[in-house]
PDB file of C-alpha atoms in Angstrom:
ATOM      1  CA  UNK K1012      11.643 -29.627   3.367  1.00 74.00           C
ATOM      2  CA  UNK K1013       8.783 -31.597   3.454  1.00 80.00           C
ATOM      3  CA  UNK K1014       6.760 -29.329   6.422  1.00 83.00           C
ATOM      4  CA  UNK K1015       6.468 -26.531   3.097  1.00 87.00           C
ATOM      5  CA  UNK K1016       4.433 -29.375   0.756  1.00 90.00           C
ATOM      6  CA  UNK K1017       0.938 -29.180   0.867  1.00 94.00           C
ATOM      7  CA  UNK K1018      -0.190 -32.056   2.700  1.00 94.00           C
ATOM      8  CA  UNK K1019      -1.412 -34.288   0.001  1.00 96.00           C
ATOM      9  CA  UNK K1020       2.127 -33.923  -1.703  1.00 95.00           C
ATOM     10  CA  UNK K1021       3.628 -35.386   1.246  1.00 94.00           C
ATOM     11  CA  UNK K1022       0.981 -37.415   2.076  1.00 95.00           C
ATOM     12  CA  UNK K1023       2.192 -38.600  -1.505  1.00 95.00           C
ATOM     13  CA  UNK K1024       5.630 -38.833  -1.264  1.00 94.00           C
ATOM     14  CA  UNK K1025       5.020 -40.800   1.863  1.00 95.00           C
ATOM     15  CA  UNK K1026       3.011 -43.952   1.043  1.00 95.00           C
ATOM     16  CA  UNK K1027       6.044 -44.038  -1.979  1.00 93.00           C
ATOM     17  CA  UNK K1028       8.244 -44.328   0.323  1.00 93.00           C
ATOM     18  CA  UNK K1029       7.027 -46.621   1.801  1.00 95.00           C
ATOM     19  CA  UNK K1030       6.296 -48.599  -1.138  1.00 95.00           C
ATOM     20  CA  UNK K1031       8.542 -51.448  -2.420  1.00 94.00           C
ATOM     21  CA  UNK K1032      11.815 -50.695  -3.920  1.00 93.00           C
ATOM     22  CA  UNK K1033      10.935 -50.729  -8.184  1.00 93.00           C
ATOM     23  CA  UNK K1034      15.119 -50.555  -8.011  1.00 94.00           C
ATOM     24  CA  UNK K1035      14.683 -53.875  -5.962  1.00 93.00           C
ATOM     25  CA  UNK K1036      13.023 -56.109  -8.125  1.00 94.00           C
ATOM     26  CA  UNK K1037      14.424 -55.089 -11.859  1.00 95.00           C
ATOM     27  CA  UNK K1038      17.641 -55.894  -9.967  1.00 92.00           C
ATOM     28  CA  UNK K1039      16.664 -58.998  -9.036  1.00 93.00           C
ATOM     29  CA  UNK K1040      14.371 -59.964 -11.881  1.00 90.00           C
ATOM     30  CA  UNK K1041      16.343 -60.965 -14.605  1.00 88.00           C
ATOM     31  CA  UNK K1042      14.722 -59.501 -17.652  1.00 94.00           C
ATOM     32  CA  UNK K1043      17.173 -57.688 -19.880  1.00 95.00           C
ATOM     33  CA  UNK K1044      14.658 -55.386 -21.708  1.00 95.00           C
ATOM     34  CA  UNK K1045      13.496 -54.635 -18.001  1.00 96.00           C
ATOM     35  CA  UNK K1046      16.647 -54.052 -16.825  1.00 96.00           C
ATOM     36  CA  UNK K1047      17.387 -51.856 -20.196  1.00 96.00           C
ATOM     37  CA  UNK K1048      14.170 -50.141 -19.864  1.00 97.00           C
ATOM     38  CA  UNK K1049      15.304 -49.253 -15.996  1.00 97.00           C
ATOM     39  CA  UNK K1050      18.153 -47.243 -17.160  1.00 97.00           C
ATOM     40  CA  UNK K1051      16.778 -45.875 -19.912  1.00 98.00           C
ATOM     41  CA  UNK K1052      14.928 -44.002 -17.745  1.00 97.00           C
ATOM     42  CA  UNK K1053      17.049 -43.535 -14.956  1.00 97.00           C
ATOM     43  CA  UNK K1054      19.623 -41.640 -17.574  1.00 97.00           C
ATOM     44  CA  UNK K1055      17.194 -39.926 -18.871  1.00 98.00           C
ATOM     45  CA  UNK K1056      16.374 -38.494 -15.329  1.00 97.00           C
ATOM     46  CA  UNK K1057      19.979 -37.998 -15.260  1.00 98.00           C
ATOM     47  CA  UNK K1058      20.593 -35.856 -18.372  1.00 98.00           C
ATOM     48  CA  UNK K1059      17.249 -34.001 -17.149  1.00 98.00           C
ATOM     49  CA  UNK K1060      18.765 -33.261 -14.226  1.00 97.00           C
ATOM     50  CA  UNK K1061      22.185 -31.882 -16.108  1.00 97.00           C
ATOM     51  CA  UNK K1062      19.453 -29.032 -18.186  1.00 97.00           C
ATOM     52  CA  UNK K1063      18.471 -28.173 -15.067  1.00 95.00           C
ATOM     53  CA  UNK K1064      21.939 -27.525 -14.025  1.00 94.00           C
ATOM     54  CA  UNK K1065      22.705 -25.449 -17.381  1.00 93.00           C
ATOM     55  CA  UNK K1066      19.497 -23.463 -16.130  1.00 92.00           C
ATOM     56  CA  UNK K1067      20.236 -22.586 -13.655  1.00 88.00           C
ATOM     57  CA  UNK K1068      24.098 -21.305 -14.772  1.00 86.00           C
ATOM     58  CA  UNK K1069      21.655 -19.383 -16.992  1.00 85.00           C
ATOM     59  CA  UNK K1070      19.697 -17.212 -16.117  1.00 82.00           C
ATOM     60  CA  UNK K1071      20.442 -17.508 -11.755  1.00 79.00           C
ATOM     61  CA  UNK K1072      24.491 -18.191 -11.499  1.00 74.00           C
ATOM     62  CA  UNK K1073      24.797 -15.074 -14.514  1.00 73.00           C
ATOM     63  CA  UNK K1074      21.768 -13.257 -12.821  1.00 72.00           C
ATOM     64  CA  UNK K1075      23.722 -13.221  -9.989  1.00 69.00           C
ATOM     65  CA  UNK K1076      27.135 -12.201 -11.840  1.00 70.00           C
ATOM     66  CA  UNK K1077      25.707  -9.638 -13.849  1.00 70.00           C
ATOM     67  CA  UNK K1078      24.126  -7.752 -10.428  1.00 69.00           C
ATOM     68  CA  UNK K1079      26.826  -7.381  -8.510  1.00 69.00           C
ATOM     69  CA  UNK K1080      28.851  -6.345 -11.205  1.00 70.00           C
ATOM     70  CA  UNK K1081      26.404  -4.001 -11.447  1.00 70.00           C
ATOM     71  CA  UNK K1082      26.754  -2.864  -7.788  1.00 65.00           C
ATOM     72  CA  UNK K1083      23.071  -4.335  -6.636  1.00 58.00           C
ATOM     73  CA  UNK K1084      25.028  -6.363  -3.740  1.00 54.00           C
ATOM     74  CA  UNK K1085      23.362  -9.730  -4.563  1.00 51.00           C
ATOM     75  CA  UNK K1086      26.483 -11.781  -4.468  1.00 52.00           C
ATOM     76  CA  UNK K1087      24.026 -14.869  -2.145  1.00 50.00           C
ATOM     77  CA  UNK K1088      22.836 -15.223  -6.028  1.00 48.00           C
ATOM     78  CA  UNK K1089      25.893 -16.576  -7.060  1.00 51.00           C
ATOM     79  CA  UNK K1090      26.168 -19.189  -3.655  1.00 58.00           C
ATOM     80  CA  UNK K1091      23.044 -20.415  -2.241  1.00 62.00           C
ATOM     81  CA  UNK K1092      19.992 -21.989  -3.894  1.00 62.00           C
ATOM     82  CA  UNK K1093      16.043 -21.907  -2.986  1.00 59.00           C
ATOM     83  CA  UNK K1094      16.995 -23.202   1.202  1.00 62.00           C
ATOM     84  CA  UNK K1095      20.223 -21.935   1.319  1.00 65.00           C
ATOM     85  CA  UNK K1096      22.086 -24.887  -0.065  1.00 70.00           C
ATOM     86  CA  UNK K1097      24.800 -24.105  -2.119  1.00 82.00           C
ATOM     87  CA  UNK K1098      23.504 -24.324  -4.931  1.00 83.00           C
ATOM     88  CA  UNK K1099      25.855 -25.774  -7.406  1.00 87.00           C
ATOM     89  CA  UNK K1100      27.166 -28.161  -5.771  1.00 90.00           C
ATOM     90  CA  UNK K1101      23.711 -29.425  -4.419  1.00 89.00           C
ATOM     91  CA  UNK K1102      22.460 -30.084  -7.808  1.00 92.00           C
ATOM     92  CA  UNK K1103      25.469 -31.583  -9.250  1.00 94.00           C
ATOM     93  CA  UNK K1104      25.304 -33.916  -5.728  1.00 95.00           C
ATOM     94  CA  UNK K1105      21.766 -34.714  -7.074  1.00 94.00           C
ATOM     95  CA  UNK K1106      22.147 -35.361 -10.838  1.00 96.00           C
ATOM     96  CA  UNK K1107      25.010 -37.788  -9.269  1.00 97.00           C
ATOM     97  CA  UNK K1108      23.195 -39.515  -7.026  1.00 96.00           C
ATOM     98  CA  UNK K1109      21.024 -40.432 -10.048  1.00 95.00           C
ATOM     99  CA  UNK K1110      22.995 -41.960 -12.004  1.00 96.00           C
ATOM    100  CA  UNK K1111      24.618 -44.145  -9.598  1.00 95.00           C
ATOM    101  CA  UNK K1112      21.276 -45.949  -9.406  1.00 95.00           C
ATOM    102  CA  UNK K1113      21.832 -47.389 -13.211  1.00 96.00           C
ATOM    103  CA  UNK K1114      21.744 -50.763 -13.003  1.00 95.00           C
ATOM    104  CA  UNK K1115      24.442 -53.085 -14.457  1.00 89.00           C
ATOM    105  CA  UNK K1116      23.658 -56.339 -16.093  1.00 76.00           C
ATOM    106  CA  UNK K1117      26.225 -58.463 -12.942  1.00 69.00           C
ATOM    107  CA  UNK K1118      23.092 -57.491 -10.163  1.00 52.00           C
ATOM    108  CA  UNK K1119      20.309 -59.458 -12.052  1.00 53.00           C
ATOM    109  CA  UNK K1120      19.066 -63.087 -10.455  1.00 56.00           C
ATOM    110  CA  UNK K1121      15.596 -64.669 -11.973  1.00 55.00           C
ATOM    111  CA  UNK K1122      12.493 -63.104 -10.433  1.00 57.00           C
TER     112      UNK K1122
END
């Protein structure tokens, strides 16, 4: 996917990938307020992922189903997203992976 990004975007994503892990730092830090703030951010991002799934259902999948019923032969809209991935399975997997990043209190040590 990165080969399709503009060079500046690709460079930014690669730089972020080389940076130290924020999640790792927070897991070791022992600051309950920092842990709570991190988890709120992760859960908010998970909510955004859920909203994205609902939007895709409403405007892409449903539109594809209507097109299929009207005989316009757009079956691919029901099953595939941009890049050819199985759209709903892909989006739900991304949301699940996001939610897995919530940290619990057991992971914390002191900074």
